[in-house]
CSV table of C-alpha atoms in Angstrom, one decimal:
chain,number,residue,atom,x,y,z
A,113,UNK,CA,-23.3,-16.4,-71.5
A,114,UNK,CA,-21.3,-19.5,-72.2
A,115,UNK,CA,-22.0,-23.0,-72.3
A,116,UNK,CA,-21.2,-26.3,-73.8
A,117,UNK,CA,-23.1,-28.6,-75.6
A,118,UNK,CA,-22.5,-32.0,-77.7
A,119,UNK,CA,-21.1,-29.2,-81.0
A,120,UNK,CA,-19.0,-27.7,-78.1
A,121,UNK,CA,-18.5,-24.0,-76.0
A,122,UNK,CA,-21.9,-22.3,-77.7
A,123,UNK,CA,-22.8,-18.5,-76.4
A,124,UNK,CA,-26.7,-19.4,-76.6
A,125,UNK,CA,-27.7,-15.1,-76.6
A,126,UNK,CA,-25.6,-14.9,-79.9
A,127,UNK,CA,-26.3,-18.2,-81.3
A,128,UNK,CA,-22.7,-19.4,-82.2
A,129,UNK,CA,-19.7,-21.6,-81.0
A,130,UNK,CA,-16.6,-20.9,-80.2
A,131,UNK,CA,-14.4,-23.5,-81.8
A,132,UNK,CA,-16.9,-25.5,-82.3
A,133,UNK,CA,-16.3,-29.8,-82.4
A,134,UNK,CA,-18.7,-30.6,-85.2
A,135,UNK,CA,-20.0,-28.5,-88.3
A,136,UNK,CA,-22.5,-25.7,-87.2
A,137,UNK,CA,-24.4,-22.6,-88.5
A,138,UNK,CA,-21.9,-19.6,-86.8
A,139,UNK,CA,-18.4,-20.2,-85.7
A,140,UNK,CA,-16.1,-18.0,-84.1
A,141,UNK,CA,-12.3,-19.5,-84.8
A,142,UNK,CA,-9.3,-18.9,-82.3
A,143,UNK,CA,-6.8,-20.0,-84.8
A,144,UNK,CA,-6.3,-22.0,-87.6
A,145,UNK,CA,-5.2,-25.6,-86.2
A,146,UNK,CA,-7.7,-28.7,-87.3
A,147,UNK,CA,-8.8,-29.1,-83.4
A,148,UNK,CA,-10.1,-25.4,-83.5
A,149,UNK,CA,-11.0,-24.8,-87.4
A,150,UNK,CA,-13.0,-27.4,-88.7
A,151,UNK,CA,-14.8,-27.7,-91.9
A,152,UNK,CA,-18.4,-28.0,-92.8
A,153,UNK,CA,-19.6,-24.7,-91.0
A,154,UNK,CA,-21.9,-22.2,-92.9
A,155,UNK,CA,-19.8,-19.2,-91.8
A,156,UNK,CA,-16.9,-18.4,-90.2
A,157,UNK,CA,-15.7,-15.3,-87.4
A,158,UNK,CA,-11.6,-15.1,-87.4
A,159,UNK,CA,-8.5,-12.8,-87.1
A,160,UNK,CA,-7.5,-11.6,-90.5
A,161,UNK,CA,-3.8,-12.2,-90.3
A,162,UNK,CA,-4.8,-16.2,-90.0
A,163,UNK,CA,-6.7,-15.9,-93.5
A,164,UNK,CA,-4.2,-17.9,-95.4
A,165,UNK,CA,-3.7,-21.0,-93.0
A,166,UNK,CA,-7.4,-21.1,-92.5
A,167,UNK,CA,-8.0,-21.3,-96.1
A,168,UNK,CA,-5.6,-23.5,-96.7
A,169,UNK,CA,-7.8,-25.4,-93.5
A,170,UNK,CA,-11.0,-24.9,-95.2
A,171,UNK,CA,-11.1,-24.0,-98.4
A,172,UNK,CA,-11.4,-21.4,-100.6
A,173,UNK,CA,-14.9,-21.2,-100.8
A,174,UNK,CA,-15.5,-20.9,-96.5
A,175,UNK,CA,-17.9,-17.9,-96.2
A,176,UNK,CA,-15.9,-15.7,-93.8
A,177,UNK,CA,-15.8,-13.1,-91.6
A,178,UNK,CA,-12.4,-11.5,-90.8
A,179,UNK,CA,-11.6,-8.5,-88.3
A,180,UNK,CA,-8.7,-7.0,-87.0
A,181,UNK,CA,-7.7,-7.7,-83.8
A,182,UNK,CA,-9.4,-5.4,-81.9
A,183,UNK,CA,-12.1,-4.5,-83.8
A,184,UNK,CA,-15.9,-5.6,-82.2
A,185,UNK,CA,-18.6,-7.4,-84.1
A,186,UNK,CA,-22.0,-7.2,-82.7
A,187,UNK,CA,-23.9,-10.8,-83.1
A,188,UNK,CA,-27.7,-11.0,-81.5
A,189,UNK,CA,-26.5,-8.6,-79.2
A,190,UNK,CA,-23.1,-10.0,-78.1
A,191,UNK,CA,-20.1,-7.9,-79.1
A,192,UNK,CA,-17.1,-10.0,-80.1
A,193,UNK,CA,-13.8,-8.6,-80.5
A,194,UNK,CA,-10.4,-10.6,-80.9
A,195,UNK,CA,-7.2,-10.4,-79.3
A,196,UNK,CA,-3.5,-11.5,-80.0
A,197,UNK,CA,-3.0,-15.1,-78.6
A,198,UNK,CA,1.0,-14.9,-79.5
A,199,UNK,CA,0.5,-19.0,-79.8
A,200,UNK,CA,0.4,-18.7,-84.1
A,201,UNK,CA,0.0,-16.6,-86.9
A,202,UNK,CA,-3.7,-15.7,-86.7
A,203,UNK,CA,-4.5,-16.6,-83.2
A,204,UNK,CA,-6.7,-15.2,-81.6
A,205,UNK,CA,-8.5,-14.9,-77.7
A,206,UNK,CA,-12.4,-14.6,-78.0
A,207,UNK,CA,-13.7,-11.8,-75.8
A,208,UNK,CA,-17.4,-11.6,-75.8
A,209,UNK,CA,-19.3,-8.8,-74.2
A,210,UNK,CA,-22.9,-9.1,-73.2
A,211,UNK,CA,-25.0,-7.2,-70.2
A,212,UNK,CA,-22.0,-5.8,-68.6
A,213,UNK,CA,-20.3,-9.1,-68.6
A,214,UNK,CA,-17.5,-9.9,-70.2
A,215,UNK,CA,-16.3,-13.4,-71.0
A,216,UNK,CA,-12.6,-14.6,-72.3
A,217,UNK,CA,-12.0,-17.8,-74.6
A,218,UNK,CA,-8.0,-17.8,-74.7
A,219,UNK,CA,-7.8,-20.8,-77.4
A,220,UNK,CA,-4.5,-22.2,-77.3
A,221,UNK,CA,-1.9,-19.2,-76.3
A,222,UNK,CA,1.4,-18.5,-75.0
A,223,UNK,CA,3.4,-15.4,-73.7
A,224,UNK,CA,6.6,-15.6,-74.8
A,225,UNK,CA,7.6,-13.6,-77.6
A,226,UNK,CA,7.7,-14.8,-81.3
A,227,UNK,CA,8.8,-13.7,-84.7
A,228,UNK,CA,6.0,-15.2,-86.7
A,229,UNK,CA,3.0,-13.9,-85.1
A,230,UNK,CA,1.6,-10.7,-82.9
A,231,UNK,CA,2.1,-11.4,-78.9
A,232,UNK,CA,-0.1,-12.2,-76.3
A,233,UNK,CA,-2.5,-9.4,-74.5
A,234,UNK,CA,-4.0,-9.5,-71.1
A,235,UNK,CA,-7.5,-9.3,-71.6
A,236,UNK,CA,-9.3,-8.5,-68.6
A,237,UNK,CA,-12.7,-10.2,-67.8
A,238,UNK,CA,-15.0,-12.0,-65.3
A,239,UNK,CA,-15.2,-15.2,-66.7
A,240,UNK,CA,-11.8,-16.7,-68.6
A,241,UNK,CA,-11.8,-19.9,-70.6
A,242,UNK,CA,-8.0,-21.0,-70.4
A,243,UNK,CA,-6.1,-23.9,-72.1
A,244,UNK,CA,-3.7,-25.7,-69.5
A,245,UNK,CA,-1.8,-27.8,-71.7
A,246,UNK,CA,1.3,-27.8,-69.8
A,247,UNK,CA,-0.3,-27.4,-66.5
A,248,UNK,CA,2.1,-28.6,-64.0
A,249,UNK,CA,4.9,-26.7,-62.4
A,250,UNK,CA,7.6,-28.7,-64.2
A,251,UNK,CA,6.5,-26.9,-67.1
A,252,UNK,CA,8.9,-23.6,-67.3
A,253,UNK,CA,10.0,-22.6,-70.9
A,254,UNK,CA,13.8,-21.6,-71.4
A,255,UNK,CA,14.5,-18.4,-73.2
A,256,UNK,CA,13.3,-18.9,-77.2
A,257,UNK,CA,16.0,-17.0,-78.2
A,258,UNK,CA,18.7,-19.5,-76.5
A,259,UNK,CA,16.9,-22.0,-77.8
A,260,UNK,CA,17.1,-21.3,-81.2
A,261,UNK,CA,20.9,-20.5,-80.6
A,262,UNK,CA,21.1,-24.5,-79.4
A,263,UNK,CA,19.3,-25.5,-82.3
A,264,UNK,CA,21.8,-23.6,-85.0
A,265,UNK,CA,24.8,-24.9,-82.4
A,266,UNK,CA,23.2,-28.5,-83.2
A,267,UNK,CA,23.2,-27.6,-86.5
A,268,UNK,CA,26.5,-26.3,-87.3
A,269,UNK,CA,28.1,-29.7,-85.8
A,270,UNK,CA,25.7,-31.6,-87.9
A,271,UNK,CA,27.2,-29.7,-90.9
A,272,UNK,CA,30.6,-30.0,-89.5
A,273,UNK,CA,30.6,-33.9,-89.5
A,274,UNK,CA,28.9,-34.1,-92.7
A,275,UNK,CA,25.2,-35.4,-91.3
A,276,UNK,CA,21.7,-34.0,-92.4
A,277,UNK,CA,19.8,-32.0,-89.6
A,278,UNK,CA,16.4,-33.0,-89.5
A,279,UNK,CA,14.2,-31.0,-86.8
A,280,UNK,CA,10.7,-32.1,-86.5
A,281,UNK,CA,7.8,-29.8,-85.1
A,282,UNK,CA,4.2,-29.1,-86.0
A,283,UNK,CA,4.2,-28.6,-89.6
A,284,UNK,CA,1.5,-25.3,-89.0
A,285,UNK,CA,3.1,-23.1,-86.5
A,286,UNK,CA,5.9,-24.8,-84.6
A,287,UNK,CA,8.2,-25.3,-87.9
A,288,UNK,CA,7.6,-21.8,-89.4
A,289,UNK,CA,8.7,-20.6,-85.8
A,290,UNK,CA,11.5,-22.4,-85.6
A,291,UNK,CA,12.5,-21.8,-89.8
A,292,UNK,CA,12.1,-17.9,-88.5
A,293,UNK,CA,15.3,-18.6,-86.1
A,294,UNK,CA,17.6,-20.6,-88.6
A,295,UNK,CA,21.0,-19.5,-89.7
A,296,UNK,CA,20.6,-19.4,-93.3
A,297,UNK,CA,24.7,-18.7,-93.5
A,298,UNK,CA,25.6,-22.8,-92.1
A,299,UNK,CA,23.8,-24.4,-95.0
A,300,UNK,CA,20.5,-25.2,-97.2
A,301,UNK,CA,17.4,-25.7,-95.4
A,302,UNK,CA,14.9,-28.1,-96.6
A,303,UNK,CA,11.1,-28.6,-95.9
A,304,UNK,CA,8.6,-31.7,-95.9
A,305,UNK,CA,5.4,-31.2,-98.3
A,306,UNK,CA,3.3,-30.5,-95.3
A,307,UNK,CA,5.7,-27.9,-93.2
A,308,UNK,CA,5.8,-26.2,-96.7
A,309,UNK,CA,2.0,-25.6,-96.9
A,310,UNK,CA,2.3,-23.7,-94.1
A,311,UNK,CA,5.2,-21.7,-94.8
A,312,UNK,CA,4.0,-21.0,-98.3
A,313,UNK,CA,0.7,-19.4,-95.7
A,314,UNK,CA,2.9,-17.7,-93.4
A,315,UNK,CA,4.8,-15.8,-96.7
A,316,UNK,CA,1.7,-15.0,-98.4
A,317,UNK,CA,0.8,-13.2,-94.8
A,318,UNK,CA,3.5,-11.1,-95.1
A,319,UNK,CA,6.1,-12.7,-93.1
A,320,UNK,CA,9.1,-12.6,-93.4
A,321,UNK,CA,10.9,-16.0,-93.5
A,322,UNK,CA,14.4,-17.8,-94.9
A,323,UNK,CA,14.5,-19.0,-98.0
A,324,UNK,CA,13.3,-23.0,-98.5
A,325,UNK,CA,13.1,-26.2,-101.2
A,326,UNK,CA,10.8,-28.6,-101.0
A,327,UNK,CA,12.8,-31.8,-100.4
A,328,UNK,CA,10.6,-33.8,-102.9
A,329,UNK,CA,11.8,-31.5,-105.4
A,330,UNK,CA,15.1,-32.6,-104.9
A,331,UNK,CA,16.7,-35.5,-107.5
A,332,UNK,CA,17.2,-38.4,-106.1
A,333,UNK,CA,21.4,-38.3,-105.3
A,334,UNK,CA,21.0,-35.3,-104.1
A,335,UNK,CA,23.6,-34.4,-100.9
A,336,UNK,CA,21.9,-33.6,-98.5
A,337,UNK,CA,25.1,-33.2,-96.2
A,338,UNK,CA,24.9,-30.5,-93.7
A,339,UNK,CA,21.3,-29.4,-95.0
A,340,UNK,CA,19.0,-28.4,-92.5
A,341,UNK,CA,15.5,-30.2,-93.2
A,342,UNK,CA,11.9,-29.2,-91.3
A,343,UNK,CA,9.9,-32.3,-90.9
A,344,UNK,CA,6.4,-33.4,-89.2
A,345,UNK,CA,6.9,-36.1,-86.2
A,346,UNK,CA,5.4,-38.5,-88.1
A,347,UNK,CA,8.5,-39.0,-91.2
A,348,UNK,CA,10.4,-40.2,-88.1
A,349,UNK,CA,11.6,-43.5,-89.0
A,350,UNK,CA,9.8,-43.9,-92.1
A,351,UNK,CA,10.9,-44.5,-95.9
A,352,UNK,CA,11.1,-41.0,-96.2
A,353,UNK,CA,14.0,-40.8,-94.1
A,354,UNK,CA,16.1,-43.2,-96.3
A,355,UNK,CA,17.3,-40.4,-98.7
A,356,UNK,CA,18.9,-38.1,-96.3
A,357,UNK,CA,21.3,-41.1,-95.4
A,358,UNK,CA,23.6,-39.9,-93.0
A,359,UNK,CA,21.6,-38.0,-90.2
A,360,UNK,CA,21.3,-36.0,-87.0
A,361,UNK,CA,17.5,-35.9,-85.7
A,362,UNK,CA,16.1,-33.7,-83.3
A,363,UNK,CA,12.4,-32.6,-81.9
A,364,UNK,CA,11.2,-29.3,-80.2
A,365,UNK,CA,8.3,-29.5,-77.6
A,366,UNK,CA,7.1,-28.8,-74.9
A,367,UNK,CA,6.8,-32.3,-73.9
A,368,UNK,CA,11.3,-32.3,-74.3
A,369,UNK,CA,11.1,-30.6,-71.0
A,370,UNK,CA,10.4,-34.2,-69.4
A,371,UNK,CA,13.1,-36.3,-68.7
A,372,UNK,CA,12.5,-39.4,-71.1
A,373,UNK,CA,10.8,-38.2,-73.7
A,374,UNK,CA,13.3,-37.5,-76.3
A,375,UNK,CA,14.5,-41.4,-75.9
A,376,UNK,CA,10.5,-42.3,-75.8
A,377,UNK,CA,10.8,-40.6,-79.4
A,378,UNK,CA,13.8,-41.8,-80.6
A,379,UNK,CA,15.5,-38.5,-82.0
A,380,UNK,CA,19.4,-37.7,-80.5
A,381,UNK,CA,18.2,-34.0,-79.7
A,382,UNK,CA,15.7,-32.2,-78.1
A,383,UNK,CA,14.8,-28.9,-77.6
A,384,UNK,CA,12.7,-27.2,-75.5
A,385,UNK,CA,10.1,-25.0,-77.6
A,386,UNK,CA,6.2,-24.9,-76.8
A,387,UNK,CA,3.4,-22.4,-78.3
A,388,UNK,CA,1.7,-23.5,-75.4
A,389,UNK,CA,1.6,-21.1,-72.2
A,390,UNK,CA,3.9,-22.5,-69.4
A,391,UNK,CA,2.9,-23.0,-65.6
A,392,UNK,CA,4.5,-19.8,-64.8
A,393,UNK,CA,2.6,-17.9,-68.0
A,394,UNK,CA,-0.7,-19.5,-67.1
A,395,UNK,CA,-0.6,-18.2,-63.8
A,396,UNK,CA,0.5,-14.4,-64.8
A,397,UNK,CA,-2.5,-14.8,-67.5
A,398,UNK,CA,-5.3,-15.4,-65.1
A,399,UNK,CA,-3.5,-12.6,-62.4
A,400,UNK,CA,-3.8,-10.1,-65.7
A,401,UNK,CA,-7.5,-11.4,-66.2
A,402,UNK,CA,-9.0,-10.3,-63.3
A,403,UNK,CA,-11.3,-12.9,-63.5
A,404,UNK,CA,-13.8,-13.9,-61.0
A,405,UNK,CA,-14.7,-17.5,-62.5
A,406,UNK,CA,-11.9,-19.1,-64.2
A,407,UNK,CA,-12.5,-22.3,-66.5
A,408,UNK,CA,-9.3,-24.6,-67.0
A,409,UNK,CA,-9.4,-27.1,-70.4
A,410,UNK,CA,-7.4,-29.3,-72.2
A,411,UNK,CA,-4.2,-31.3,-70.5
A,412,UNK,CA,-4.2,-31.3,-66.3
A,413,UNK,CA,-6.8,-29.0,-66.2
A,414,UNK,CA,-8.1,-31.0,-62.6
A,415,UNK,CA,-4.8,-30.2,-61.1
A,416,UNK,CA,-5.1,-26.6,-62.5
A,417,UNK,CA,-8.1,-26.1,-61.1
A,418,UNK,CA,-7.8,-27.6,-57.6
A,419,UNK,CA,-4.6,-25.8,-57.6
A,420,UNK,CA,-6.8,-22.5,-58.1
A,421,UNK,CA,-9.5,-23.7,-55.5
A,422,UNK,CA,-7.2,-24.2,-53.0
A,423,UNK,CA,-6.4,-20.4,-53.3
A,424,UNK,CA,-10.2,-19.8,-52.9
A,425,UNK,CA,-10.4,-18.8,-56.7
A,426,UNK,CA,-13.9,-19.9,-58.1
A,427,UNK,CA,-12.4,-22.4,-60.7
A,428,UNK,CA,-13.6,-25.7,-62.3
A,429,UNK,CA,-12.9,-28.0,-65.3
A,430,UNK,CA,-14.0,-27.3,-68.1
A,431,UNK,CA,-14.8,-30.8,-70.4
A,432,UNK,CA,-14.6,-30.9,-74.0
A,433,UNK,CA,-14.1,-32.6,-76.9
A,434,UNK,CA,-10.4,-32.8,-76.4
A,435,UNK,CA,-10.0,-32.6,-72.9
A,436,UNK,CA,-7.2,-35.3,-72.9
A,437,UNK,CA,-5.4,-33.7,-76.3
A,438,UNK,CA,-1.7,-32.7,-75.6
A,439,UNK,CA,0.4,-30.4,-77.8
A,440,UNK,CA,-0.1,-31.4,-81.4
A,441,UNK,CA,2.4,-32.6,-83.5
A,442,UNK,CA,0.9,-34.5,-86.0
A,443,UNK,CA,-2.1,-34.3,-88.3
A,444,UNK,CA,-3.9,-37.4,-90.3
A,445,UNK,CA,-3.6,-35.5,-93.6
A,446,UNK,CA,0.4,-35.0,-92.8
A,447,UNK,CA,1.5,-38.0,-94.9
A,448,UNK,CA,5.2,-39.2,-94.3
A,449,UNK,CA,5.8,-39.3,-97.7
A,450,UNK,CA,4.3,-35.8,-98.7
């Protein structure tokens, strides 16, 4: 049913991609991220609750389809139906039916619970496409809940002493997740244009957030002393940074589970925070798949799948376009200075 081609994973009995890498006819989206929603397609298969971040992607003018999770499509004889992902607002897993088979796309996923978006569903299939991001035992996510109860700690001390907290994440996603978790009581909580594109999406989606300023709305004394501010990776050390003055900088990731990484960064604090599935969650999801065949992309998808050989599970790697991508955190058109 499945295969993959220089435009990327193309089900050839319905004639359309799945995420595809360049612009082509059909596309069927998992979410709305620039890896997975790219431009220039003639017409586009999605969640609905992801319309507003994938127009915001696209454009207004994108010709698309949108279904509720759930809900099957039929195209040239392949019914399609999405289910939850739990990795963002919108996300979706791509289940495609076709002559009693049933394959699985899971886009980019994760298991533990969020405010922001609907959770993860097993999906059971024979085939299963699975990310594997973080695919190494190391990877095991704390709590989210204690997490964000370190982050407003962090905060609260940063107040106390008079700095500015600035917490960098993805600006679509990661930092409308972690906004979702701040204590609005210790103080204002500011946003860089590009973190605020998103959350303006996530609000107009119906959910429910804290209330935000743009910091570029902000004059140019302004005290920004025990302010929270939401920031993309890539303001880190940059002009930008100059007004805030007196700071305390943080970053949550995956990647902060690794010893080194938040000194490789350069940020005082990190946090432990992925909407990517975890070794332990990427081995519960392909348990609750059933799958006969699984196919491991993205990150140490060769260990994931020698791993799964070795337990005489039919796996290999699957190679695409972004084989060697790790979790995103920043975006070309997520200017510093926005």
């Amino acid at each position: 049913m499945l295969e993959v081609n220089p435009n990327g994973i193309y089900c050839s009995a319905g004639d359309f991609y799945i995420d595809p890498w360049k612009p082509v006819p059909r596309a069927v989206i998992t979410h709305g991220h620039s890896d997975h929603a790219r431009s220039g397609c003639r017409r586009y298969l999605s969640a609905k609750p992801g319309e507003p971040i994938l127009r915001s992607r696209l454009g207004s003018d994108a010709e698309m389809d949108l279904v509720d999770y759930g809900e099957t499509r039929t195209i040239g004889g392949v019914g399609i139906s999405l289910h939850p992902a739990g990795h963002m607002l919108g996300s979706a897993q791509i289940r495609l039916e076709y002559r009693g088979q049933v394959s699985v796309v899971t886009g980019d996923y994760k298991l533990q619970s969020d405010r922001t978006c609907a959770d993860w569903e097993p999906v059971p299939c024979d085939l299963l496409v699975t990310e594997s991001t973080f695919g190494l035992p190391i990877y095991r996510w704390p709590e989210p809940d204690d997490v964000q109860r370190q982050i407003n700690d962090w905060w609260r001390r940063s107040a106390e002493s008079g700095k500015c907290a600035i917490l960098y994440g993805y600006a679509v996603g990661k930092s409308q997740r972690l906004l979702s978790g701040l204590d609005a009581s210790i103080g204002p909580i500011y946003t860089h244009g590009a973190v605020e594109k998103g959350v303006e999406a996530y609000r107009r989606a119906g959910v429910e957030l804290p209330k935000t300023q743009l910091v570029s709305d902000q004059p140019a004394k302004h005290d920004w002393a025990g302010s929270m501010v939401l920031a993309v990776p890539s303001a880190h050390g940059t002009t930008w940074m100059r007004r805030f003055r007196v700071v305390s900088t943080a970053m949550a990731s995956g990647w902060m589970a690794v010893r080194g990484q938040r000194r490789r960064r350069s940020v005082d604090r990190g946090f432990v925070l992925s909407d990517h599935v975890d070794w332990p969650g990427l081995m519960t999801a392909i348990d609750a798949s059933r799958a006969s065949k699984i196919w491991v992309t993205h990150g140490t998808a060769d260990v994931v799948a020698r791993y799964l050989q070795s337990s005489d599970v039919d796996a290999q790697v699957l190679k695409t376009a972004f084989q060697d991508d790790v979790e995103q955190e920043t975006e070309s058109n997520e200017r510093a200075d926005d």
